[in-house]
CSV table of C-alpha atoms and ligand atoms in Angstrom, one decimal:
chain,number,residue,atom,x,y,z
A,665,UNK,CA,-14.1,-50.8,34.7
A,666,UNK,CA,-17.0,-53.2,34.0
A,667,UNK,CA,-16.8,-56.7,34.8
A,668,UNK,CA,-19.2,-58.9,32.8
A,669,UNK,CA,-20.3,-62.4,34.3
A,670,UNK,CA,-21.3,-65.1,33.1
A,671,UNK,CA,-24.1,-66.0,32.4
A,672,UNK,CA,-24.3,-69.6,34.9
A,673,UNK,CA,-22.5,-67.0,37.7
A,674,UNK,CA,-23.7,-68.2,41.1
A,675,UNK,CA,-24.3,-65.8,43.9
A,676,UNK,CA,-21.4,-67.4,46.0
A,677,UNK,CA,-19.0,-66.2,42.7
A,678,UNK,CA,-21.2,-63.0,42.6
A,679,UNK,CA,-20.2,-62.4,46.6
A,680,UNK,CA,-16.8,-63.1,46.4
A,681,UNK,CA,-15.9,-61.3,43.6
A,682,UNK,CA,-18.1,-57.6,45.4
A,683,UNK,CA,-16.2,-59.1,48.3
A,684,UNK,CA,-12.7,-58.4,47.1
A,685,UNK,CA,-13.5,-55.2,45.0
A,686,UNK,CA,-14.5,-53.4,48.1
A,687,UNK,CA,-11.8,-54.8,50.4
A,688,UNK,CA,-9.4,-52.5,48.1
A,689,UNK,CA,-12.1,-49.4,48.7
A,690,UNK,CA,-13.9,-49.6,45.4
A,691,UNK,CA,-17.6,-49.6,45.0
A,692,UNK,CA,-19.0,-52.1,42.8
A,693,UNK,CA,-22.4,-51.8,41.2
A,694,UNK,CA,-24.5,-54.7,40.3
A,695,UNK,CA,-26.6,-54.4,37.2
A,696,UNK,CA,-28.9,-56.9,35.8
A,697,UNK,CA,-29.5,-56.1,31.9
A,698,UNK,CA,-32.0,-58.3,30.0
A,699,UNK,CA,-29.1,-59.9,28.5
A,700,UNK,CA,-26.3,-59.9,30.9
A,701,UNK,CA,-25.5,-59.0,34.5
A,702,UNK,CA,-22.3,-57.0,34.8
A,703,UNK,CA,-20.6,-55.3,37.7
A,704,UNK,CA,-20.0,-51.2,37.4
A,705,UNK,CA,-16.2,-51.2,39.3
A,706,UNK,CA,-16.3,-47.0,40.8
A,707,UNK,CA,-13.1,-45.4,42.3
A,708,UNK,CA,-9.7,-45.5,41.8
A,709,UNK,CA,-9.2,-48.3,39.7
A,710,UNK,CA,-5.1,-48.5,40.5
A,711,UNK,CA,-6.2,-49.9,44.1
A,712,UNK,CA,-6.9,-53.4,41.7
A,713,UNK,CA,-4.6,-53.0,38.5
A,714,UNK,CA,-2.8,-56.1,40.4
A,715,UNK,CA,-5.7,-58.3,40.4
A,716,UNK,CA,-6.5,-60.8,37.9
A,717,UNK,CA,-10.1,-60.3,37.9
A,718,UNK,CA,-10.7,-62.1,34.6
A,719,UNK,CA,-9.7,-65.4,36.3
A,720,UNK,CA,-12.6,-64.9,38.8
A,721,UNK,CA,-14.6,-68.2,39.1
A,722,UNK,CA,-18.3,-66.3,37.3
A,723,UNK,CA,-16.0,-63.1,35.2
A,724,UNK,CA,-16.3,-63.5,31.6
A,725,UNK,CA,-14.5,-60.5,30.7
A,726,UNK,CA,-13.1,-57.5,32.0
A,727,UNK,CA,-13.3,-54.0,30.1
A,728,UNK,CA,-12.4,-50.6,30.5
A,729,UNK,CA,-14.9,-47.6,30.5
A,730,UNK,CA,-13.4,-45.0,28.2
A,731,UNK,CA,-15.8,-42.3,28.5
A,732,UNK,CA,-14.9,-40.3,32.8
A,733,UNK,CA,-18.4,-41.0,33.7
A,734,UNK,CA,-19.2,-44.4,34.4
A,735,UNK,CA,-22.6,-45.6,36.0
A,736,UNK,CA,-24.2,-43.2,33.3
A,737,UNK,CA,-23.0,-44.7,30.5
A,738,UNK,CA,-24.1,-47.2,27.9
A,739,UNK,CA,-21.1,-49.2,28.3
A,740,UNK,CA,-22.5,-49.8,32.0
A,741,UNK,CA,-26.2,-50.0,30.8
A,742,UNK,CA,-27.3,-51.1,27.6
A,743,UNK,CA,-30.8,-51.0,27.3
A,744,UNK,CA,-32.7,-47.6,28.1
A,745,UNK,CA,-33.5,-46.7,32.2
A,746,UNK,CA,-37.4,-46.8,32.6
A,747,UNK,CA,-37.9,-44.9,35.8
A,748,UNK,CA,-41.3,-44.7,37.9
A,749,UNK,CA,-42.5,-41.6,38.8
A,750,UNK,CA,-45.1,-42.3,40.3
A,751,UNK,CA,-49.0,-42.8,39.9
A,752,UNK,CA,-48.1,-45.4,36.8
A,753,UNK,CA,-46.4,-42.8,35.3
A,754,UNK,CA,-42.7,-43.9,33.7
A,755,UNK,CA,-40.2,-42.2,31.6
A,756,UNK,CA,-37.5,-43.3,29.6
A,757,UNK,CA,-40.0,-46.3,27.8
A,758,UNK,CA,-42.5,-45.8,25.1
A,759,UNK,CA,-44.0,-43.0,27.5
A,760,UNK,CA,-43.4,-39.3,26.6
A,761,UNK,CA,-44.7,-37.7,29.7
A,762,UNK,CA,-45.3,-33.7,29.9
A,763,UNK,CA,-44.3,-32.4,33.0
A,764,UNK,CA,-46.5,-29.0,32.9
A,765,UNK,CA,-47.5,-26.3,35.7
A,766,UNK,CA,-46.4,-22.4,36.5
A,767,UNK,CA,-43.1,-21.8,37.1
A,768,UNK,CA,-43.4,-20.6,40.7
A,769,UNK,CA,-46.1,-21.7,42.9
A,770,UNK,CA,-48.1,-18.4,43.6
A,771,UNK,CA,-51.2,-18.9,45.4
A,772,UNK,CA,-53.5,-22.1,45.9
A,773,UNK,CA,-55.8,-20.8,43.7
A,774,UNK,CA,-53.4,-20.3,40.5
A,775,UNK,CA,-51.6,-24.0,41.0
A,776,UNK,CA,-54.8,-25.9,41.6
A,777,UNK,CA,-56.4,-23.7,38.6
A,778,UNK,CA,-53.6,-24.6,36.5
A,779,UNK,CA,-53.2,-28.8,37.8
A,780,UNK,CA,-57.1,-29.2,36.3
A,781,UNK,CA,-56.1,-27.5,33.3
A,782,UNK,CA,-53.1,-29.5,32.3
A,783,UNK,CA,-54.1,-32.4,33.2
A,784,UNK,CA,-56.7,-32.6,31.2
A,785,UNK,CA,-55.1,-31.6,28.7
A,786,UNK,CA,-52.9,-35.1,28.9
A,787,UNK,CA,-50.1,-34.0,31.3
A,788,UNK,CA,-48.7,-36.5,33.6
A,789,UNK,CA,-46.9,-34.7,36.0
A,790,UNK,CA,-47.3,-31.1,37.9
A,791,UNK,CA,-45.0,-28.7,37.9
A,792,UNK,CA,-44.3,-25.9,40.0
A,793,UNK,CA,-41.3,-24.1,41.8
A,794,UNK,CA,-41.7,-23.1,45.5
A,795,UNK,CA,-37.9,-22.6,45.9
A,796,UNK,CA,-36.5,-20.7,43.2
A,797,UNK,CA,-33.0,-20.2,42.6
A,798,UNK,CA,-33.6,-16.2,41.4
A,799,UNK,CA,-30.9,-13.8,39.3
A,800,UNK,CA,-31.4,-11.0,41.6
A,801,UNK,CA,-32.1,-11.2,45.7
A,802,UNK,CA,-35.1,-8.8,45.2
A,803,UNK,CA,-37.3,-11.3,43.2
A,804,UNK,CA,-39.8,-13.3,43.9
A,805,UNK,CA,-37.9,-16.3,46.0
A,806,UNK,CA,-40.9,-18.5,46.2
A,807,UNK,CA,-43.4,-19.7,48.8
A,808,UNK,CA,-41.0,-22.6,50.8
A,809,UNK,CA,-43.0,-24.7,52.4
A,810,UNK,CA,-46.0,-23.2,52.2
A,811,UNK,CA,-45.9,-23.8,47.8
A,812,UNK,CA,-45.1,-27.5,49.0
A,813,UNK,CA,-48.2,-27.5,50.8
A,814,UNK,CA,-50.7,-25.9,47.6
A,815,UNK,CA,-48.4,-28.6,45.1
A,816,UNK,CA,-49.7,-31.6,47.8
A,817,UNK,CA,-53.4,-30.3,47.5
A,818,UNK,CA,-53.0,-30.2,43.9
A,819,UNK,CA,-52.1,-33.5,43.6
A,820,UNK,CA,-54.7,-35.2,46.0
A,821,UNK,CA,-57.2,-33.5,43.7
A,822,UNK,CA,-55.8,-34.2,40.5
A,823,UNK,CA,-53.5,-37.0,41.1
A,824,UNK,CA,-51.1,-35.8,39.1
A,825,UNK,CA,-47.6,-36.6,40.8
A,826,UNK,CA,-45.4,-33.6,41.5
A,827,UNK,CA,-42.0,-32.2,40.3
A,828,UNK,CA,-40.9,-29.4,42.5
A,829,UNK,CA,-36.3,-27.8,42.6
A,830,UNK,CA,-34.9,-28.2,45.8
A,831,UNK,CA,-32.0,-25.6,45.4
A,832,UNK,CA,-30.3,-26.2,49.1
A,833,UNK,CA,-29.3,-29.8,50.9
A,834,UNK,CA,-30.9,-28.4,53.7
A,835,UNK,CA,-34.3,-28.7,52.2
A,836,UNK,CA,-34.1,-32.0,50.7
A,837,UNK,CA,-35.7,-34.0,53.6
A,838,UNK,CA,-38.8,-31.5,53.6
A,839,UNK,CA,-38.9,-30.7,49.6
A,840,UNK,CA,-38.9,-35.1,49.5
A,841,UNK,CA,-42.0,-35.5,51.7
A,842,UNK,CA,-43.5,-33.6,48.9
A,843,UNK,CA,-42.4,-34.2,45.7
A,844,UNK,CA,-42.7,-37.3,43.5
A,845,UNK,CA,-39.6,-35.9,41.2
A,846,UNK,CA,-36.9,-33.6,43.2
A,847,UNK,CA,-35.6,-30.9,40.3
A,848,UNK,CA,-32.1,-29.9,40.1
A,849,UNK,CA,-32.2,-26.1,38.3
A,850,UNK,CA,-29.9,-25.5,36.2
A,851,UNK,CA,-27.8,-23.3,38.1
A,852,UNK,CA,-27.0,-25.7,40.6
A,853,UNK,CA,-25.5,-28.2,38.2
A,854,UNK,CA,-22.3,-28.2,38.9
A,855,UNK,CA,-23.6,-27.7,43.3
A,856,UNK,CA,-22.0,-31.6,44.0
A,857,UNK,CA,-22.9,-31.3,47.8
A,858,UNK,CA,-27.0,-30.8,46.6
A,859,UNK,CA,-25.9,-33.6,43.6
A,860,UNK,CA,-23.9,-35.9,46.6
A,861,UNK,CA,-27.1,-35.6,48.8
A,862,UNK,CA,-29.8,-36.3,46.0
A,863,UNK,CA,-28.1,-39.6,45.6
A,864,UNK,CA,-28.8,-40.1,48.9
A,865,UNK,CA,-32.2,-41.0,47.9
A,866,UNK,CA,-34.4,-42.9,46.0
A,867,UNK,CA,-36.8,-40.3,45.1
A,868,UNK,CA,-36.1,-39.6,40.9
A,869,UNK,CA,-34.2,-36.6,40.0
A,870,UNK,CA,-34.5,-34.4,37.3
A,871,UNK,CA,-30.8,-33.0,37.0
A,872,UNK,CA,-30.9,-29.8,34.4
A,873,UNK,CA,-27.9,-28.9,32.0
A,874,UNK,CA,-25.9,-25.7,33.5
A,875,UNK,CA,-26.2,-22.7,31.8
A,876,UNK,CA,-23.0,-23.2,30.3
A,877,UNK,CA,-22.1,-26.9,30.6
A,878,UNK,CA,-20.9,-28.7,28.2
A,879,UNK,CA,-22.4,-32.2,27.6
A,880,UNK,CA,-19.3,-34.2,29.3
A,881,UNK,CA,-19.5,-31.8,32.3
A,882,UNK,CA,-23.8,-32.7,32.6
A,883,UNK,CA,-23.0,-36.2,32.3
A,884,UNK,CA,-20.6,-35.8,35.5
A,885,UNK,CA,-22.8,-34.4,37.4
A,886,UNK,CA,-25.6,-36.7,37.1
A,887,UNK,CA,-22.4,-39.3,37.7
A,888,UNK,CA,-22.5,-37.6,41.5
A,889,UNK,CA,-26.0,-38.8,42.1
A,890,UNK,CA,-25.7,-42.1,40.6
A,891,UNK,CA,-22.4,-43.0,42.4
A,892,UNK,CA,-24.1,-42.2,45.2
A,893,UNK,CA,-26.5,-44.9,44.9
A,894,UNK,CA,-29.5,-42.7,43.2
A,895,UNK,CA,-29.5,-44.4,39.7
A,896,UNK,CA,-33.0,-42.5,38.9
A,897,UNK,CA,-31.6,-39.5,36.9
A,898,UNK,CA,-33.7,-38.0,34.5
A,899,UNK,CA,-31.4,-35.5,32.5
A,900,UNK,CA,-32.7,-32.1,31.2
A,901,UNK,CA,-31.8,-29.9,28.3
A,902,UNK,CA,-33.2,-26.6,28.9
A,903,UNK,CA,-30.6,-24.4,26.3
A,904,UNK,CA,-27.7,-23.3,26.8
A,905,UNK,CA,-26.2,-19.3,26.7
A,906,UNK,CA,-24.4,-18.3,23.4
A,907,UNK,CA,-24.1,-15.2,21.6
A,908,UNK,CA,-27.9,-15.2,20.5
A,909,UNK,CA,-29.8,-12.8,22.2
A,910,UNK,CA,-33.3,-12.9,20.4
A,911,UNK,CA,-33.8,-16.4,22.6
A,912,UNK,CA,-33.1,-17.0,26.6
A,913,UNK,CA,-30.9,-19.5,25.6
A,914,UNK,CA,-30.4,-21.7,22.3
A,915,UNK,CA,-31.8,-25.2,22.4
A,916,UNK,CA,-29.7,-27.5,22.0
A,917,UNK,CA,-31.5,-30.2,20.3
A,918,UNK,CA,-28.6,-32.1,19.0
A,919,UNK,CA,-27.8,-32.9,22.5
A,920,UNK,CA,-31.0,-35.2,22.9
A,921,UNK,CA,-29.9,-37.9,20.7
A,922,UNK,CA,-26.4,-37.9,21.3
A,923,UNK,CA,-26.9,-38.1,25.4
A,924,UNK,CA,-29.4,-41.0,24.5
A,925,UNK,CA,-25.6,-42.8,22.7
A,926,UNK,CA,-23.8,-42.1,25.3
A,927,UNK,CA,-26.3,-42.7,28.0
A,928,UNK,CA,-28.9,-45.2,29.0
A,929,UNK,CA,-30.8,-42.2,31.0
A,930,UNK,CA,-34.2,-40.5,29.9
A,931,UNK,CA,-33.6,-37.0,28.4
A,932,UNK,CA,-36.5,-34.4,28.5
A,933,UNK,CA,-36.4,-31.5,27.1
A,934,UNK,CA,-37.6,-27.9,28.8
A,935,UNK,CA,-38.6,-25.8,26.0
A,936,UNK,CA,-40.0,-23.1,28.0
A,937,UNK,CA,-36.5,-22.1,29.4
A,938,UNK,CA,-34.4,-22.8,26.3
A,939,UNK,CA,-36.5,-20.3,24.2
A,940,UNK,CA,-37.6,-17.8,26.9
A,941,UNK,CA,-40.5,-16.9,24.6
A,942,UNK,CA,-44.0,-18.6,24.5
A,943,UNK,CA,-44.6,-18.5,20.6
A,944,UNK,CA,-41.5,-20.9,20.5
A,945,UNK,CA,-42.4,-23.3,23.0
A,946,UNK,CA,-45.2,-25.5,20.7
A,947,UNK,CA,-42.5,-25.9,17.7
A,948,UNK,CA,-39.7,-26.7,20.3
A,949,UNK,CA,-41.8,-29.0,22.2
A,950,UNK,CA,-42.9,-30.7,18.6
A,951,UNK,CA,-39.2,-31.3,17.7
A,952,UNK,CA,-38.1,-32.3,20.8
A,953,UNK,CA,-40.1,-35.3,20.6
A,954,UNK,CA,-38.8,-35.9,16.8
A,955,UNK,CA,-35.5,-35.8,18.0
A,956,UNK,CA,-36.1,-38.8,20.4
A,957,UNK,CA,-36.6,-36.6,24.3
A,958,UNK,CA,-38.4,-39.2,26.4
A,959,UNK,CA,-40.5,-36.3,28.3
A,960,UNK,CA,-41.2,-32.6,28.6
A,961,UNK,CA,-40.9,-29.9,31.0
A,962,UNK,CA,-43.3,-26.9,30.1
A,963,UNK,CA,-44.5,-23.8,32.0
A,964,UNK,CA,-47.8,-22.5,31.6
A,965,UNK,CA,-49.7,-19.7,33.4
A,966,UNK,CA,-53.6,-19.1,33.6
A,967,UNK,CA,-52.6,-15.4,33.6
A,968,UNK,CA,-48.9,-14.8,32.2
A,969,UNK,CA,-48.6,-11.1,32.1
A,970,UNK,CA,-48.9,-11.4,35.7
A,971,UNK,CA,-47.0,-14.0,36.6
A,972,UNK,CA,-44.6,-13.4,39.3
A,973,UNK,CA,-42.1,-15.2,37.2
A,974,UNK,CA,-41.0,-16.0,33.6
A,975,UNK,CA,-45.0,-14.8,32.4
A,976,UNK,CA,-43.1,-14.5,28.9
A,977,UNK,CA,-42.2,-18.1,28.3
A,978,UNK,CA,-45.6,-19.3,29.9
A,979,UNK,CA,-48.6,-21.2,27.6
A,980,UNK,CA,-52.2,-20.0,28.9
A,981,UNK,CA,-54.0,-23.1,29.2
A,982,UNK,CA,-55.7,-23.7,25.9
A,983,UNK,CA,-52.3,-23.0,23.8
A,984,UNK,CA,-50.9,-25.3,26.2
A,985,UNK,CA,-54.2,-27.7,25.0
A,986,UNK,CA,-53.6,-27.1,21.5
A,987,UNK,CA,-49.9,-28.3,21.7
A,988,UNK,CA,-50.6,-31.2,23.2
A,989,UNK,CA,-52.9,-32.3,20.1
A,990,UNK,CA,-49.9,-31.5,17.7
A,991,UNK,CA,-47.6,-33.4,20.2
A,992,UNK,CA,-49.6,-37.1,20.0
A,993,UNK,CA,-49.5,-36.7,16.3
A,994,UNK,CA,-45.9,-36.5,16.1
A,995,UNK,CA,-45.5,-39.3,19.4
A,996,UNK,CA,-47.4,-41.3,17.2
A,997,UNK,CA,-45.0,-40.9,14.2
A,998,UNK,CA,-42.2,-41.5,16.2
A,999,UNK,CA,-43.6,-44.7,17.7
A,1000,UNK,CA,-44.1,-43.0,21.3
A,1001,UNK,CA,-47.0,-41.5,23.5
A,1002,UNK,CA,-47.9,-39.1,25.0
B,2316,PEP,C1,-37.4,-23.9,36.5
B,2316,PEP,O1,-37.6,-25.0,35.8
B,2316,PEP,O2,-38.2,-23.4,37.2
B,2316,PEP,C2,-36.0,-23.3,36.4
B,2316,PEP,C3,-35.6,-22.4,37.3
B,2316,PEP,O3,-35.3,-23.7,35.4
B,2316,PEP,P1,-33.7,-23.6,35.1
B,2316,PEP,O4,-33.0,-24.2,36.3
B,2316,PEP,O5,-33.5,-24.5,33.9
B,2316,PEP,O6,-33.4,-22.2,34.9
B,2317,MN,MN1,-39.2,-20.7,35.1
C-alpha cells in the first residue's frame, strides 16, 4: 500500500507512523516526489489490515497498489527516476546516454582501442563483459578479473564510466570495485539470490529482460533489487525469443513505452542482442529512441569477424560513428540528447 502525507507532516508524525509499520514486520519506504512525500508500505500487508492508518496524525490518504510490484511502480513514484552513473552522466532525464564497447573484454589492446573510438564518437559509458554467462561450457567465458583490470585502464584514459555483468553473488564485491553500472544479463533475470544481493548496493543496476519474460515477470525482478533497498534500476529490453528465426530475438519495442506507464524507471534499449545482426542495429537504435528508451546498450568490435563473441551483431567503429549522427537527429526531434 502507499500512504500519502500531508503535506505540513512533521518528522515526529513521519517517525511514528515508520515506527508502527515496522513493529508489525513491514518495511516502509520513504519517497520525497516534487509534489508529495508518500510512504511505499512492502510485505504482507494483513500484518496491518487492523490499523487505522488514515487516522495517523500527517496520513492524508491511504491507497492500495494494484499492480504485484510495488516500489517500481508509478503509483509509488510519479515523476521519472534520474539516476547518476557516474562522471556527470544520468539516465532516465533529458539524457539519452549510449552505453557502447565489445561484448567481451578480449585483450587490453581491443577494449582501450575500442573506449577512444566510441567515445568519441559521443558515448557515455564503456561497455564490456569480462564474465559472461555463455550457451555452451566450451566458449569463450571471459577474462574475470583480469577484463576488470583492462575496463579500469580504459576508463582512467578515457573517462568514460564502466558497465560490466556480474553473473554470480560471489563476484559482486570484486565486479563493484570496478564497475560504475553492475549488468544483470538476461539469463540471470529471474537468479533472485544475484537480484537479492545487487540490492544490497548502491551501485546502479542494469537488470535485462529474460529471454522469455514477460513484462510483469521483468518488473518483479527488478522489485527484488529495489525492496532490497537498491532503488537504481535501470531496465533493459534486449528482445525476446519467438518463432522468428531470421533475428536473435524480436525486439520488443512496444515494451519501452508501456514499462515507462507502469514504471518510473529508465528503460534502454540493447539493440545489438535483440537483432543479433549488425545491419539492424542503426534502424533499431533510431527507433528505440522514438519510442521514448532513455539510453542504449550497443556492441561494437574494431575487428568483428574475429571477435571471440557475438562478431555478427557488432558495429566497427565508424558504422558505430555514423549512427550516432542519425541518433542526435532523432534525440533532437524527440526533445532528448544524446
Ligand atoms: C551482454 O550484454 O553481453 C549479454 C550477454 O546480453 P544478454 O544478457 O542480453 O544476452
Ligand atoms: Mn554479447
Amino acid at each position: 500500500m502507499i500512504i500519502i502525507l500531508k503535506p505540513e507532516a512533521t518528522q515526529a508524525e513521519i517517525d511514528h507512523l515508520t515506527q508502527k509499520i515496522k513493529e508489525h514486520g513491514l518495511t516502509p519506504h520513504l519517497s520525497a516526489g516534487q509534489e508529495r512525500r508518500l510512504i511505499g508500505v512492502i510485505g504482507d500487508e494483513r500484518a496491518i489490515q487492523n490499523m487505522p492508518l488514515s487516522i495517523f496524525p500527517g496520513v492524508e490518504s491511504v491507497l492500495p497498489v494494484l499492480a504485484p510490484y510495488k516500489l517500481v511502480s508509478r503509483e509509488f513514484k510519479r515523476e521519472n527516476s534520474v539516476i547518476p552513473l557516474g562522471d556527470g552522466v544520468t539516465i532516465g532525464g533529458k539524457q539519452v546516454p549510449v552505453m557502447a564497447g565489445p561484448c567481451a573484454v578480449e585483450t587490453q589492446a581491443q577494449v582501450l582501442g575500442i573506449a577512444k573510438a566510441v567515445r568519441s564518437a559521443g558515448a557515455r559509458l564503456l561497455r564490456g563483459g569480462a564474465f559472461k554467462p555463455r550457451t555452451s561450457p566450451y566458449a569463450f567465458q571471459g577474462l574475470g578479473e583480469e577484463g576488470l583490470q583492462y575496463l579500469a585502464e580504459a576508463k582512467k584514459i578515457t573517462g568514460l564510466p564502466v558497465i560490466t555483468e556480474v553473473v554470480d553473488p560471489r563476484d559482486i564485491e570484486l565486479v563493484a570495485q570496478y564497475a560504475d553500472v553492475l549488468q544483470i544479463g538476461a539469463r540471470n533475470m529471474q537468479n533472485f539470490r544475484l537480484l537479492t544481493e545487487v540490492g544490497k548496493y548502491h551501485k546502479p543496476v542494469l537488470l535485462k529482460r529474460g529471454l522469455s519474460a514477460t513484462i510483469k515477470e521483468f518488473l518483479l525482478s527488478a522489485e527484488y533489487i529495489m525492496s532490497g533497498g537498491n532503488h537504481r534500476v535501470i531496465l533493459c529490453e534486449r528482445g525476446i525469443r519467438t518463432f522468428e528465426t531470421m533475428t536473435r530475438n524480436t525486439l520488443d519495442l512496444a515494451a519501452v513505452p508501456l514499462i515507462k506507464g507502469l514504471s518510473h524507471l529508465p528503460v534502454v534499449v540493447d539493440p545489438s542482442h535483440a537483432t543479433g545482426r549488425w545491419d539492424l542495429v542503426a534502424p533499431m537504435a533510431l527507433a528505440a529512441v522514438a519510442a521514448g528508451a532513455d539510453g542504449l546498450l550497443i556492441e561494437v568490435h574494431g575487428n568483428p569477424e574475429e571477435a571471440l563473441s557475438d562478431g555478427e551483431e557488432s558495429l566497427k567503429p565508424a558504422k558505430f560513428a555514423a549512427m550516432m549522427t542519425e541518433l542526435r537527429k532523432v534525440a533532437t526531434a524527440v526533445g532528448r540528447e544524446i
